[in-house]
Amino acid sequence: GLNRILDVSKLSYNDLKINDIFSNENEREFNRLIEMLDTDGTEKFIKDLFTPLFERQDVNPSLVVELGRKIIKMVLIAVDEMNFNVEEYISCKNIDEEIDNCKSYVELLNYILEQLKALLEVCQIIRLEKKSKPIEIVKEYISRHYSEQISLTDMANLVYLNPTYFSELFKKETG
């Protein structure tokens, strides 16, 4: 109830660390989703990451908050590295404060998902404004990720085209 002192000294949490939950492999996959501006894939990734934590009783709540902050910061760094000036469209100043104000895991997850969707949608708009040619967008992506496996479907999705049409367009413009 209200106006009561809560004794949390008897609560015990496991020794999970961020890296136990969010491995380097997860980080690479998350960054790939962000660079592709894959809103649906990013949302699924976040839900799959957080849901098991919410179901456990032995996870330190501060670890969940820390993970939320890390994810938002990763998105902001990736967006900055892609040279998207999102501040013109969306305010990113009070994110830590907003995370601190979340009163439940569900509220935290919803806040993170809202911010990610907003950021990725703004990036999609900026990408389309910056480059009207899909082939230029794909060539830029390939130049940054030449050492990774890149599929035709991924590249077509990057520029919101059907893979068959994209393949024909790419061949026509690049030879």
Coordinates of N, CA and C in Angstrom, one line a residue, residues 46-156:
I46 N 13.1 -7.9 -29.7 CA 12.9 -7.3 -28.4 C 12.0 -8.1 -27.5
K47 N 10.8 -8.4 -28.0 CA 9.9 -9.2 -27.3 C 10.5 -10.6 -26.9
D48 N 11.2 -11.2 -27.8 CA 11.8 -12.5 -27.5 C 12.9 -12.4 -26.4
L49 N 13.6 -11.2 -26.4 CA 14.6 -11.0 -25.4 C 14.1 -10.7 -24.0
F50 N 13.0 -9.9 -24.0 CA 12.5 -9.5 -22.7 C 11.5 -10.4 -22.0
T51 N 10.6 -11.1 -22.8 CA 9.6 -11.9 -22.3 C 10.1 -13.0 -21.3
P52 N 11.1 -13.7 -21.6 CA 11.6 -14.7 -20.6 C 12.0 -14.0 -19.3
L53 N 12.6 -12.8 -19.4 CA 13.0 -12.1 -18.1 C 11.8 -11.8 -17.3
F54 N 10.7 -11.4 -17.9 CA 9.5 -11.0 -17.2 C 8.9 -12.2 -16.5
E55 N 9.0 -13.3 -17.1 CA 8.4 -14.5 -16.5 C 9.2 -15.1 -15.3
R56 N 10.4 -14.7 -15.2 CA 11.2 -15.2 -14.0 C 11.1 -14.3 -12.8
Q57 N 11.1 -14.9 -11.6 CA 10.9 -14.1 -10.4 C 12.3 -13.7 -9.8
D58 N 13.4 -14.3 -10.3 CA 14.7 -14.1 -9.7 C 15.6 -13.1 -10.5
V59 N 15.0 -12.4 -11.4 CA 15.8 -11.4 -12.2 C 15.7 -10.1 -11.5
N60 N 16.9 -9.5 -11.3 CA 16.9 -8.2 -10.7 C 16.3 -7.1 -11.6
P61 N 15.3 -6.4 -11.1 CA 14.6 -5.4 -12.0 C 15.6 -4.3 -12.6
S62 N 16.7 -4.0 -11.9 CA 17.6 -3.0 -12.4 C 18.3 -3.6 -13.6
L63 N 18.5 -4.9 -13.7 CA 19.1 -5.5 -14.9 C 18.2 -5.3 -16.1
V64 N 16.9 -5.5 -15.9 CA 16.0 -5.3 -17.0 C 16.0 -3.9 -17.5
V65 N 16.0 -2.9 -16.6 CA 16.1 -1.5 -16.9 C 17.4 -1.2 -17.6
E66 N 18.5 -1.8 -17.1 CA 19.8 -1.6 -17.8 C 19.8 -2.1 -19.2
L67 N 19.2 -3.3 -19.4 CA 19.1 -3.9 -20.7 C 18.2 -2.9 -21.7
G68 N 17.2 -2.4 -21.1 CA 16.3 -1.4 -21.9 C 17.2 -0.2 -22.4
R69 N 17.9 0.3 -21.5 CA 18.8 1.5 -21.8 C 19.8 1.1 -22.9
K70 N 20.4 -0.1 -22.7 CA 21.4 -0.5 -23.6 C 20.9 -0.6 -25.0
I71 N 19.7 -1.2 -25.1 CA 19.0 -1.4 -26.4 C 18.7 0.0 -27.1
I72 N 18.2 0.9 -26.4 CA 17.9 2.2 -26.9 C 19.2 2.9 -27.3
K73 N 20.2 2.8 -26.5 CA 21.5 3.4 -26.9 C 22.1 2.8 -28.1
M74 N 22.0 1.5 -28.2 CA 22.5 0.8 -29.4 C 21.8 1.4 -30.7
V75 N 20.5 1.5 -30.6 CA 19.7 2.0 -31.7 C 20.2 3.5 -32.1
L76 N 20.3 4.3 -31.0 CA 20.7 5.7 -31.3 C 22.1 5.7 -31.9
I77 N 23.0 4.9 -31.5 CA 24.4 4.8 -32.0 C 24.3 4.4 -33.5
A78 N 23.6 3.3 -33.7 CA 23.5 2.8 -35.1 C 22.9 3.9 -36.0
V79 N 21.8 4.5 -35.6 CA 21.2 5.6 -36.4 C 22.2 6.7 -36.6
D80 N 23.0 7.1 -35.7 CA 24.0 8.1 -35.8 C 25.0 7.7 -36.9
E81 N 25.5 6.4 -36.8 CA 26.5 5.9 -37.7 C 26.0 5.8 -39.1
M82 N 24.7 5.7 -39.3 CA 24.1 5.7 -40.6 C 23.8 7.1 -41.1
N83 N 24.2 8.1 -40.3 CA 24.1 9.5 -40.7 C 22.6 10.0 -40.8
F84 N 21.8 9.5 -39.9 CA 20.4 9.9 -39.9 C 20.3 10.9 -38.8
N85 N 19.8 12.1 -39.1 CA 19.6 13.2 -38.1 C 18.2 13.1 -37.6
V86 N 18.0 12.2 -36.7 CA 16.6 12.0 -36.2 C 16.1 13.1 -35.3
E87 N 17.0 13.9 -34.7 CA 16.5 14.9 -33.8 C 15.6 15.9 -34.4
E88 N 15.7 16.1 -35.8 CA 14.7 17.0 -36.4 C 13.3 16.4 -36.4
Y89 N 13.2 15.1 -36.2 CA 11.8 14.5 -36.2 C 11.3 14.0 -34.9
I90 N 12.3 13.7 -34.0 CA 11.9 13.0 -32.7 C 12.9 13.4 -31.6
S91 N 12.4 13.6 -30.4 CA 13.2 14.0 -29.3 C 13.7 12.8 -28.6
C92 N 15.1 12.8 -28.4 CA 15.7 11.6 -27.8 C 16.3 12.0 -26.4
K93 N 16.0 13.2 -25.9 CA 16.6 13.7 -24.8 C 16.2 13.1 -23.4
N94 N 15.0 12.7 -23.3 CA 14.5 12.3 -22.0 C 14.3 10.8 -21.9
I95 N 15.0 10.0 -22.7 CA 14.8 8.6 -22.7 C 15.1 7.9 -21.4
D96 N 16.3 8.3 -20.8 CA 16.6 7.7 -19.5 C 15.6 8.0 -18.4
E97 N 15.1 9.2 -18.4 CA 14.1 9.6 -17.4 C 12.8 8.9 -17.7
E98 N 12.4 8.7 -18.9 CA 11.2 8.0 -19.3 C 11.3 6.5 -18.8
I99 N 12.4 5.9 -19.1 CA 12.7 4.5 -18.6 C 12.5 4.4 -17.1
D100 N 13.1 5.4 -16.4 CA 13.0 5.4 -14.9 C 11.6 5.5 -14.4
N101 N 10.8 6.2 -15.2 CA 9.4 6.4 -14.8 C 8.5 5.2 -15.1
C102 N 8.9 4.3 -15.8 CA 8.1 3.1 -16.1 C 7.8 2.3 -14.8
K103 N 6.6 2.0 -14.6 CA 6.2 1.4 -13.3 C 6.1 -0.1 -13.3
S104 N 6.2 -0.7 -14.5 CA 6.1 -2.2 -14.6 C 6.9 -2.6 -15.8
Y105 N 7.2 -3.9 -15.9 CA 7.9 -4.5 -17.0 C 7.2 -4.3 -18.3
V106 N 5.9 -4.4 -18.3 CA 5.1 -4.3 -19.5 C 5.2 -2.8 -20.0
E107 N 5.1 -1.9 -19.0 CA 5.2 -0.5 -19.4 C 6.6 -0.2 -20.0
L108 N 7.6 -0.8 -19.4 CA 9.0 -0.6 -19.9 C 9.1 -1.2 -21.3
L109 N 8.6 -2.4 -21.5 CA 8.7 -3.0 -22.9 C 7.9 -2.2 -23.9
N110 N 6.7 -1.7 -23.5 CA 5.9 -0.9 -24.5 C 6.7 0.4 -24.8
Y111 N 7.3 1.0 -23.8 CA 8.0 2.2 -24.0 C 9.2 2.0 -25.0
I112 N 9.9 0.9 -24.8 CA 11.1 0.6 -25.6 C 10.6 0.3 -27.1
L113 N 9.5 -0.4 -27.2 CA 9.0 -0.7 -28.5 C 8.5 0.5 -29.2
E114 N 7.8 1.4 -28.5 CA 7.4 2.7 -29.1 C 8.5 3.5 -29.6
Q115 N 9.6 3.6 -28.8 CA 10.7 4.4 -29.2 C 11.4 3.8 -30.4
L116 N 11.6 2.5 -30.4 CA 12.3 1.8 -31.5 C 11.5 2.0 -32.8
K117 N 10.2 1.8 -32.7 CA 9.3 2.0 -33.9 C 9.4 3.4 -34.4
A118 N 9.3 4.4 -33.5 CA 9.4 5.8 -34.0 C 10.7 6.1 -34.6
L119 N 11.8 5.6 -34.0 CA 13.2 5.9 -34.5 C 13.3 5.2 -35.9
L120 N 12.9 4.0 -36.0 CA 13.1 3.2 -37.3 C 12.2 3.8 -38.4
E121 N 11.0 4.2 -38.0 CA 10.1 4.9 -39.0 C 10.7 6.2 -39.5
V122 N 11.3 7.0 -38.6 CA 11.9 8.2 -39.0 C 13.1 7.9 -39.9
C123 N 13.9 6.9 -39.6 CA 15.0 6.5 -40.4 C 14.6 6.1 -41.8
Q124 N 13.5 5.4 -41.9 CA 13.0 5.0 -43.2 C 12.6 6.2 -44.0
I125 N 12.0 7.2 -43.4 CA 11.6 8.4 -44.1 C 12.8 9.1 -44.6
I126 N 13.8 9.3 -43.7 CA 15.0 10.0 -44.0 C 15.8 9.2 -45.2
R127 N 15.9 7.9 -45.1 CA 16.5 7.1 -46.1 C 15.9 7.4 -47.5
L128 N 14.6 7.4 -47.5 CA 13.9 7.6 -48.8 C 14.1 9.0 -49.3
E129 N 14.1 10.0 -48.4 CA 14.4 11.4 -48.8 C 15.8 11.6 -49.3
K130 N 16.8 10.9 -48.6 CA 18.2 11.1 -49.0 C 18.5 10.5 -50.3
K131 N 18.0 9.3 -50.5 CA 18.3 8.6 -51.7 C 17.1 8.1 -52.4
S132 N 16.9 8.6 -53.5 CA 15.7 8.1 -54.3 C 16.0 6.9 -55.0
K133 N 17.2 6.5 -55.2 CA 17.6 5.3 -56.0 C 17.9 4.2 -55.0
P134 N 17.1 3.1 -55.1 CA 17.2 1.9 -54.3 C 18.6 1.3 -54.5
I135 N 19.1 1.3 -55.7 CA 20.4 0.7 -56.0 C 21.5 1.3 -55.2
E136 N 21.5 2.7 -55.1 CA 22.5 3.4 -54.3 C 22.4 3.0 -52.8
I137 N 21.2 2.8 -52.3 CA 21.1 2.4 -50.9 C 21.7 1.0 -50.7
V138 N 21.4 0.1 -51.6 CA 21.9 -1.3 -51.5 C 23.4 -1.3 -51.6
K139 N 24.0 -0.5 -52.6 CA 25.4 -0.5 -52.8 C 26.1 0.0 -51.5
E140 N 25.5 1.0 -50.9 CA 26.1 1.6 -49.7 C 26.1 0.5 -48.6
Y141 N 25.0 -0.2 -48.5 CA 24.9 -1.3 -47.5 C 25.9 -2.4 -47.7
I142 N 26.1 -2.8 -49.0 CA 27.0 -3.8 -49.3 C 28.4 -3.4 -49.0
S143 N 28.8 -2.1 -49.3 CA 30.1 -1.6 -49.0 C 30.4 -1.7 -47.5
R144 N 29.4 -1.5 -46.7 CA 29.6 -1.5 -45.2 C 29.6 -3.0 -44.7
H145 N 29.1 -3.9 -45.4 CA 28.9 -5.3 -44.9 C 29.4 -6.3 -45.9
Y146 N 30.4 -6.0 -46.7 CA 30.9 -6.9 -47.7 C 31.5 -8.2 -47.2
S147 N 31.9 -8.2 -45.9 CA 32.4 -9.5 -45.3 C 31.3 -10.4 -44.8
E148 N 30.1 -10.0 -44.8 CA 29.0 -10.8 -44.2 C 28.2 -11.4 -45.4
Q149 N 27.4 -12.4 -45.0 CA 26.6 -13.0 -46.0 C 25.4 -12.1 -46.2
I150 N 25.1 -11.8 -47.5 CA 24.0 -10.8 -47.8 C 23.2 -11.5 -48.8
S151 N 21.9 -11.6 -48.6 CA 21.0 -12.2 -49.5 C 20.2 -11.2 -50.4
L152 N 19.7 -11.7 -51.5 CA 18.9 -10.9 -52.4 C 17.7 -10.4 -51.7
T153 N 17.0 -11.3 -50.9 CA 15.8 -11.0 -50.2 C 16.0 -9.9 -49.2
D154 N 17.1 -10.0 -48.5 CA 17.5 -8.9 -47.5 C 17.7 -7.6 -48.2
M155 N 18.4 -7.6 -49.3 CA 18.6 -6.3 -50.0 C 17.3 -5.7 -50.6
A156 N 16.5 -6.6 -51.1 CA 15.2 -6.1 -51.6 C 14.3 -5.6 -50.5

